[in-house]
PDB file of C-alpha atoms in Angstrom:
ATOM      1  CA  MET A   1      -0.137  -0.315   0.207  1.00  0.00           C
ATOM      2  CA  HIS A   2       2.750   2.227   1.011  1.00  0.00           C
ATOM      3  CA  PHE A   3       4.759   1.477  -2.256  1.00  0.00           C
ATOM      4  CA  PHE A   4       1.409   2.334  -4.258  1.00  0.00           C
ATOM      5  CA  THR A   5       0.828   5.350  -2.633  1.00  0.00           C
ATOM      6  CA  ALA A   6       4.677   6.919  -3.374  1.00  0.00           C
ATOM      7  CA  PHE A   7       4.107   5.643  -6.727  1.00  0.00           C
ATOM      8  CA  MET A   8       0.923   7.606  -7.560  1.00  0.00           C
ATOM      9  CA  ASP A   9       2.474  10.639  -5.701  1.00  0.00           C
ATOM     10  CA  LEU A  10       5.197  10.105  -8.576  1.00  0.00           C
ATOM     11  CA  VAL A  11       3.084   9.611 -11.364  1.00  0.00           C
ATOM     12  CA  ARG A  12       0.724  13.057 -10.188  1.00  0.00           C
ATOM     13  CA  ARG A  13       4.668  15.112  -9.522  1.00  0.00           C
ATOM     14  CA  SER A  14       5.380  13.898 -13.359  1.00  0.00           C
ATOM     15  CA  ARG A  15       1.806  14.910 -14.830  1.00  0.00           C
ATOM     16  CA  SER A  16       2.341  18.425 -12.658  1.00  0.00           C
ATOM     17  CA  LEU A  17       5.675  19.032 -13.938  1.00  0.00           C
ATOM     18  CA  ASP A  18       5.075  17.846 -17.931  1.00  0.00           C
ATOM     19  CA  ALA A  19       1.660  20.304 -17.728  1.00  0.00           C
ATOM     20  CA  LYS A  20       3.891  23.208 -16.478  1.00  0.00           C
ATOM     21  CA  ALA A  21       6.673  22.438 -19.337  1.00  0.00           C
ATOM     22  CA  ARG A  22       3.792  22.312 -21.913  1.00  0.00           C
ATOM     23  CA  SER A  23       2.767  25.593 -20.570  1.00  0.00           C
ATOM     24  CA  VAL A  24       5.743  27.729 -20.521  1.00  0.00           C
ATOM     25  CA  ARG A  25       6.373  26.109 -24.132  1.00  0.00           C
ATOM     26  CA  LEU A  26       3.371  27.555 -25.477  1.00  0.00           C
ATOM     27  CA  LEU A  27       4.349  30.666 -23.757  1.00  0.00           C
ATOM     28  CA  LYS A  28       7.279  30.902 -25.543  1.00  0.00           C
ATOM     29  CA  GLU A  29       5.990  30.193 -29.142  1.00  0.00           C
ATOM     30  CA  ASN A  30       4.187  32.942 -28.633  1.00  0.00           C
ATOM     31  CA  LEU A  31       6.344  35.650 -27.356  1.00  0.00           C
ATOM     32  CA  SER A  32       7.888  38.210 -29.791  1.00  0.00           C
ATOM     33  CA  GLY A  33      11.689  37.704 -30.122  1.00  0.00           C
ATOM     34  CA  ALA A  34      11.952  40.650 -27.801  1.00  0.00           C
ATOM     35  CA  GLN A  35      10.047  39.241 -25.471  1.00  0.00           C
ATOM     36  CA  ARG A  36      11.859  35.883 -25.870  1.00  0.00           C
ATOM     37  CA  ARG A  37      14.915  37.470 -25.106  1.00  0.00           C
ATOM     38  CA  GLN A  38      14.076  39.643 -21.827  1.00  0.00           C
ATOM     39  CA  PHE A  39      11.668  35.876 -20.361  1.00  0.00           C
ATOM     40  CA  GLU A  40      15.108  33.906 -20.848  1.00  0.00           C
ATOM     41  CA  LYS A  41      17.533  36.008 -19.294  1.00  0.00           C
ATOM     42  CA  HIS A  42      15.187  37.782 -16.526  1.00  0.00           C
ATOM     43  CA  ASN A  43      12.010  35.353 -16.104  1.00  0.00           C
ATOM     44  CA  ASN A  44      10.023  38.054 -17.083  1.00  0.00           C
ATOM     45  CA  PHE A  45       8.872  40.109 -19.970  1.00  0.00           C
ATOM     46  CA  GLU A  46       7.245  43.649 -20.892  1.00  0.00           C
ATOM     47  CA  VAL A  47       4.357  43.853 -22.920  1.00  0.00           C
ATOM     48  CA  VAL A  48       2.795  47.479 -24.366  1.00  0.00           C
ATOM     49  CA  GLY A  49      -1.133  47.609 -23.547  1.00  0.00           C
ATOM     50  CA  GLY A  50      -3.430  47.357 -27.104  1.00  0.00           C
ATOM     51  CA  GLN A  51      -5.289  50.737 -25.903  1.00  0.00           C
ATOM     52  CA  THR A  52      -3.481  52.880 -23.700  1.00  0.00           C
ATOM     53  CA  GLY A  53       0.050  51.880 -24.542  1.00  0.00           C
ATOM     54  CA  THR A  54       0.992  51.612 -20.708  1.00  0.00           C
ATOM     55  CA  ARG A  55       4.173  49.418 -20.072  1.00  0.00           C
ATOM     56  CA  TYR A  56       3.732  46.258 -18.249  1.00  0.00           C
ATOM     57  CA  ARG A  57       5.791  43.845 -16.559  1.00  0.00           C
ATOM     58  CA  ILE A  58       4.449  40.112 -16.302  1.00  0.00           C
ATOM     59  CA  ARG A  59       6.611  37.417 -13.969  1.00  0.00           C
ATOM     60  CA  PRO A  60       5.593  34.177 -12.945  1.00  0.00           C
ATOM     61  CA  GLY A  61       3.201  33.453 -10.484  1.00  0.00           C
ATOM     62  CA  PRO A  62       0.024  32.686 -10.018  1.00  0.00           C
ATOM     63  CA  SER A  63      -1.627  36.256  -8.944  1.00  0.00           C
ATOM     64  CA  MET A  64      -0.260  39.530  -8.395  1.00  0.00           C
ATOM     65  CA  ASN A  65       2.257  39.080 -10.950  1.00  0.00           C
ATOM     66  CA  VAL A  66       2.265  41.961 -13.013  1.00  0.00           C
ATOM     67  CA  ASP A  67       3.533  45.258 -12.485  1.00  0.00           C
ATOM     68  CA  GLU A  68       2.490  48.512 -14.101  1.00  0.00           C
ATOM     69  CA  LEU A  69       5.608  50.476 -15.277  1.00  0.00           C
ATOM     70  CA  ASP A  70       6.697  54.207 -15.749  1.00  0.00           C
ATOM     71  CA  ALA A  71       8.030  55.728 -18.314  1.00  0.00           C
ATOM     72  CA  ALA A  72      11.575  54.429 -16.441  1.00  0.00           C
ATOM     73  CA  GLY A  73      10.758  51.112 -16.188  1.00  0.00           C
ATOM     74  CA  LYS A  74      10.105  50.806 -12.384  1.00  0.00           C
ATOM     75  CA  PRO A  75       7.290  49.674 -10.960  1.00  0.00           C
ATOM     76  CA  VAL A  76       4.068  52.264 -10.111  1.00  0.00           C
ATOM     77  CA  ALA A  77       1.405  49.754  -9.304  1.00  0.00           C
ATOM     78  CA  GLY A  78       0.691  46.014  -9.126  1.00  0.00           C
ATOM     79  CA  LEU A  79      -2.270  44.105 -11.083  1.00  0.00           C
ATOM     80  CA  CYS A  80      -3.963  41.159  -9.650  1.00  0.00           C
ATOM     81  CA  PHE A  81      -5.748  39.515 -12.762  1.00  0.00           C
ATOM     82  CA  PHE A  82      -5.554  35.973 -14.157  1.00  0.00           C
ATOM     83  CA  PRO A  83      -7.600  33.588 -16.211  1.00  0.00           C
ATOM     84  CA  ALA A  84      -9.982  31.402 -14.393  1.00  0.00           C
ATOM     85  CA  GLY A  85      -9.572  27.419 -13.444  1.00  0.00           C
ATOM     86  CA  TYR A  86      -6.022  26.001 -12.023  1.00  0.00           C
ATOM     87  CA  LEU A  87      -3.562  26.929 -14.889  1.00  0.00           C
ATOM     88  CA  ARG A  88      -0.073  26.495 -14.731  1.00  0.00           C
ATOM     89  CA  GLU A  89       2.381  29.415 -15.093  1.00  0.00           C
ATOM     90  CA  GLY A  90       2.942  29.612 -18.930  1.00  0.00           C
ATOM     91  CA  ASP A  91      -0.669  29.424 -19.570  1.00  0.00           C
ATOM     92  CA  VAL A  92      -1.248  32.333 -16.980  1.00  0.00           C
ATOM     93  CA  MET A  93       1.435  34.568 -17.893  1.00  0.00           C
ATOM     94  CA  LEU A  94       0.521  33.803 -21.698  1.00  0.00           C
ATOM     95  CA  ALA A  95      -3.465  34.704 -21.046  1.00  0.00           C
ATOM     96  CA  GLN A  96      -2.423  38.372 -19.581  1.00  0.00           C
ATOM     97  CA  LYS A  97       0.127  39.059 -22.143  1.00  0.00           C
ATOM     98  CA  LEU A  98      -2.741  38.993 -24.648  1.00  0.00           C
ATOM     99  CA  ALA A  99      -5.265  40.047 -22.734  1.00  0.00           C
ATOM    100  CA  LEU A 100      -3.111  43.209 -22.292  1.00  0.00           C
ATOM    101  CA  GLU A 101      -2.240  43.413 -26.426  1.00  0.00           C
ATOM    102  CA  LEU A 102      -5.631  42.643 -27.566  1.00  0.00           C
ATOM    103  CA  TYR A 103      -8.309  43.722 -25.035  1.00  0.00           C
ATOM    104  CA  GLU A 104      -6.650  46.031 -22.298  1.00  0.00           C
ATOM    105  CA  ALA A 105     -10.212  47.645 -21.173  1.00  0.00           C
ATOM    106  CA  GLU A 106     -11.721  44.421 -20.183  1.00  0.00           C
ATOM    107  CA  ALA A 107      -8.080  43.259 -18.409  1.00  0.00           C
ATOM    108  CA  LEU A 108      -8.058  46.969 -16.381  1.00  0.00           C
ATOM    109  CA  THR A 109     -11.360  46.538 -15.455  1.00  0.00           C
ATOM    110  CA  ILE A 110     -11.030  43.034 -14.017  1.00  0.00           C
ATOM    111  CA  ALA A 111      -7.820  43.820 -12.272  1.00  0.00           C
ATOM    112  CA  HIS A 112      -7.019  44.597  -8.806  1.00  0.00           C
ATOM    113  CA  ARG A 113      -5.010  47.302  -8.534  1.00  0.00           C
ATOM    114  CA  TYR A 114      -2.565  47.981  -5.687  1.00  0.00           C
ATOM    115  CA  PRO A 115       0.544  49.850  -4.684  1.00  0.00           C
ATOM    116  CA  SER A 116       3.685  48.493  -6.066  1.00  0.00           C
ATOM    117  CA  GLU A 117       4.901  45.954  -3.281  1.00  0.00           C
ATOM    118  CA  PRO A 118       8.134  45.266  -1.870  1.00  0.00           C
ATOM    119  CA  ARG A 119      10.765  43.249  -3.874  1.00  0.00           C
ATOM    120  CA  ALA A 120      11.487  40.679  -1.231  1.00  0.00           C
ATOM    121  CA  LEU A 121       7.958  39.750  -1.037  1.00  0.00           C
ATOM    122  CA  ARG A 122       7.214  39.623  -4.462  1.00  0.00           C
ATOM    123  CA  GLY A 123      10.235  36.894  -4.946  1.00  0.00           C
ATOM    124  CA  ALA A 124       9.107  35.124  -1.913  1.00  0.00           C
ATOM    125  CA  ALA A 125       5.705  34.773  -3.880  1.00  0.00           C
ATOM    126  CA  ALA A 126       7.466  33.837  -7.024  1.00  0.00           C
ATOM    127  CA  ARG A 127       9.729  31.084  -5.273  1.00  0.00           C
ATOM    128  CA  ALA A 128       6.455  29.225  -3.583  1.00  0.00           C
ATOM    129  CA  TYR A 129       4.193  29.054  -6.950  1.00  0.00           C
ATOM    130  CA  ARG A 130       7.918  27.527  -8.510  1.00  0.00           C
ATOM    131  CA  GLU A 131       7.553  24.834  -5.695  1.00  0.00           C
ATOM    132  CA  LEU A 132       4.108  23.842  -6.567  1.00  0.00           C
TER     133      LEU A 132
ATOM    134  CA  MET B   1      -4.550  21.553 -41.101  1.00  0.00           C
ATOM    135  CA  SER B   2      -6.125  23.559 -38.284  1.00  0.00           C
ATOM    136  CA  ILE B   3      -5.842  23.628 -34.513  1.00  0.00           C
ATOM    137  CA  GLN B   4      -7.967  25.073 -31.748  1.00  0.00           C
ATOM    138  CA  ILE B   5      -5.797  25.074 -28.327  1.00  0.00           C
ATOM    139  CA  VAL B   6      -7.542  25.319 -25.554  1.00  0.00           C
ATOM    140  CA  MET B   7      -5.643  26.490 -21.850  1.00  0.00           C
ATOM    141  CA  ASP B   8      -6.295  23.803 -18.910  1.00  0.00           C
ATOM    142  CA  ALA B   9      -5.097  22.414 -15.864  1.00  0.00           C
ATOM    143  CA  SER B  10      -2.576  20.066 -18.302  1.00  0.00           C
ATOM    144  CA  GLY B  11      -1.323  22.960 -20.023  1.00  0.00           C
ATOM    145  CA  ASP B  12      -3.294  22.914 -22.842  1.00  0.00           C
ATOM    146  CA  THR B  13      -5.422  20.454 -25.291  1.00  0.00           C
ATOM    147  CA  ARG B  14      -5.254  20.691 -28.926  1.00  0.00           C
ATOM    148  CA  HIS B  15      -8.086  19.940 -31.312  1.00  0.00           C
ATOM    149  CA  GLU B  16      -6.967  19.351 -34.664  1.00  0.00           C
ATOM    150  CA  PHE B  17      -9.365  19.838 -37.451  1.00  0.00           C
ATOM    151  CA  ASP B  18      -9.289  19.831 -41.563  1.00  0.00           C
ATOM    152  CA  VAL B  19     -11.106  22.470 -42.979  1.00  0.00           C
ATOM    153  CA  ALA B  20     -12.488  20.575 -45.995  1.00  0.00           C
ATOM    154  CA  ASP B  21     -14.329  17.918 -43.621  1.00  0.00           C
ATOM    155  CA  ARG B  22     -17.281  19.485 -43.299  1.00  0.00           C
ATOM    156  CA  ARG B  23     -17.973  16.757 -39.980  1.00  0.00           C
ATOM    157  CA  ALA B  24     -14.941  18.219 -38.540  1.00  0.00           C
ATOM    158  CA  LEU B  25     -15.275  21.697 -39.113  1.00  0.00           C
ATOM    159  CA  ALA B  26     -18.715  21.923 -38.060  1.00  0.00           C
ATOM    160  CA  ARG B  27     -17.133  20.442 -34.708  1.00  0.00           C
ATOM    161  CA  ALA B  28     -14.773  22.845 -34.498  1.00  0.00           C
ATOM    162  CA  GLU B  29     -17.547  25.855 -34.490  1.00  0.00           C
ATOM    163  CA  ALA B  30     -19.896  23.951 -32.310  1.00  0.00           C
ATOM    164  CA  ARG B  31     -16.721  24.125 -30.005  1.00  0.00           C
ATOM    165  CA  PHE B  32     -15.903  27.955 -30.417  1.00  0.00           C
ATOM    166  CA  ARG B  33     -19.616  28.536 -29.840  1.00  0.00           C
ATOM    167  CA  GLU B  34     -19.291  26.071 -26.707  1.00  0.00           C
ATOM    168  CA  LEU B  35     -16.398  28.087 -25.215  1.00  0.00           C
ATOM    169  CA  THR B  36     -17.100  31.822 -26.258  1.00  0.00           C
ATOM    170  CA  GLY B  37     -20.524  30.806 -24.780  1.00  0.00           C
ATOM    171  CA  ARG B  38     -18.600  29.785 -21.268  1.00  0.00           C
ATOM    172  CA  GLY B  39     -16.441  32.855 -21.122  1.00  0.00           C
ATOM    173  CA  TYR B  40     -13.192  31.844 -22.280  1.00  0.00           C
ATOM    174  CA  ARG B  41     -11.634  34.144 -24.807  1.00  0.00           C
ATOM    175  CA  ALA B  42     -10.778  33.079 -28.624  1.00  0.00           C
ATOM    176  CA  VAL B  43      -7.491  34.734 -30.537  1.00  0.00           C
ATOM    177  CA  ALA B  44      -6.071  34.102 -33.667  1.00  0.00           C
ATOM    178  CA  LEU B  45      -2.162  33.534 -32.925  1.00  0.00           C
ATOM    179  CA  ALA B  46       0.331  35.261 -35.366  1.00  0.00           C
ATOM    180  CA  GLU B  47       3.300  32.883 -36.046  1.00  0.00           C
ATOM    181  CA  SER B  48       5.310  35.618 -35.068  1.00  0.00           C
ATOM    182  CA  GLY B  49       4.202  36.312 -31.607  1.00  0.00           C
ATOM    183  CA  ASP B  50       4.538  40.156 -31.921  1.00  0.00           C
ATOM    184  CA  PRO B  51       2.973  42.151 -29.598  1.00  0.00           C
ATOM    185  CA  GLY B  52      -0.519  43.237 -31.213  1.00  0.00           C
ATOM    186  CA  THR B  53      -0.102  40.913 -34.281  1.00  0.00           C
ATOM    187  CA  GLY B  54      -2.866  37.972 -32.427  1.00  0.00           C
ATOM    188  CA  THR B  55      -6.464  38.859 -33.248  1.00  0.00           C
ATOM    189  CA  LEU B  56      -9.671  38.765 -30.571  1.00  0.00           C
ATOM    190  CA  LEU B  57     -11.982  36.532 -32.357  1.00  0.00           C
ATOM    191  CA  ARG B  58     -15.848  36.953 -31.803  1.00  0.00           C
ATOM    192  CA  LYS B  59     -17.140  34.374 -34.228  1.00  0.00           C
ATOM    193  CA  PHE B  60     -15.367  31.601 -35.863  1.00  0.00           C
ATOM    194  CA  ASP B  61     -13.576  31.907 -38.487  1.00  0.00           C
ATOM    195  CA  PRO B  62     -12.808  28.548 -40.722  1.00  0.00           C
ATOM    196  CA  SER B  63      -9.385  30.320 -42.407  1.00  0.00           C
ATOM    197  CA  VAL B  64      -7.916  31.008 -38.991  1.00  0.00           C
ATOM    198  CA  GLU B  65      -5.154  28.262 -38.364  1.00  0.00           C
ATOM    199  CA  GLN B  66      -4.355  28.406 -35.051  1.00  0.00           C
ATOM    200  CA  THR B  67      -6.663  29.722 -32.026  1.00  0.00           C
ATOM    201  CA  LEU B  68      -6.162  29.796 -28.907  1.00  0.00           C
ATOM    202  CA  PHE B  69      -8.994  29.830 -26.181  1.00  0.00           C
ATOM    203  CA  ILE B  70      -8.285  31.651 -22.766  1.00  0.00           C
ATOM    204  CA  PRO B  71     -10.523  31.569 -19.759  1.00  0.00           C
ATOM    205  CA  GLN B  72     -12.902  34.106 -18.482  1.00  0.00           C
ATOM    206  CA  LEU B  73     -10.263  36.627 -16.205  1.00  0.00           C
ATOM    207  CA  GLN B  74     -11.029  37.217 -12.712  1.00  0.00           C
ATOM    208  CA  GLY B  75      -9.501  39.679 -10.546  1.00  0.00           C
ATOM    209  CA  GLY B  76      -7.742  38.858  -7.393  1.00  0.00           C
TER     210      GLY B  76
END
């Protein structure tokens, strides 16, 4: 019985890693060249809002992972919005990118806007998500 | 072949279909209506991935080769 439980845990973990890898592959396939280079170097990428021209940075995370940037590229606010359902990291980031580029007004209406958070807190949230 | 990609917990689920096959095309259109009716956004993916080159689809377009379905957004 103990062996069976351990085996099923292994299967679940393997499926979870596979799902995450698939989502990151789909994300990379749909980033522009500049966004892909940013993502590979910094593990985040910038998006320009399709309607307002505002710059945003999307970081890995289940939520609270989108920064609104000023002209100098510094975060001025955080945006919390994400696709419904239990989606993987790459899917969440791709959904956020496409929403900001193609239906920004709707995304901003839905998003919870909050003051930009301390960098240390952001790092802790991203680390916790990566360990899922 | 055209493809519909639906984001889900497995990463994504892919449905390929041949636009010359009328039954497959009808199934693809039905899937489009069903998902968008549930709040999914349908995006025609561009090959380059360049900003703004994807297109938000309001109705089924058989000429689109790759359609991505994104679940409805929610705020935190």
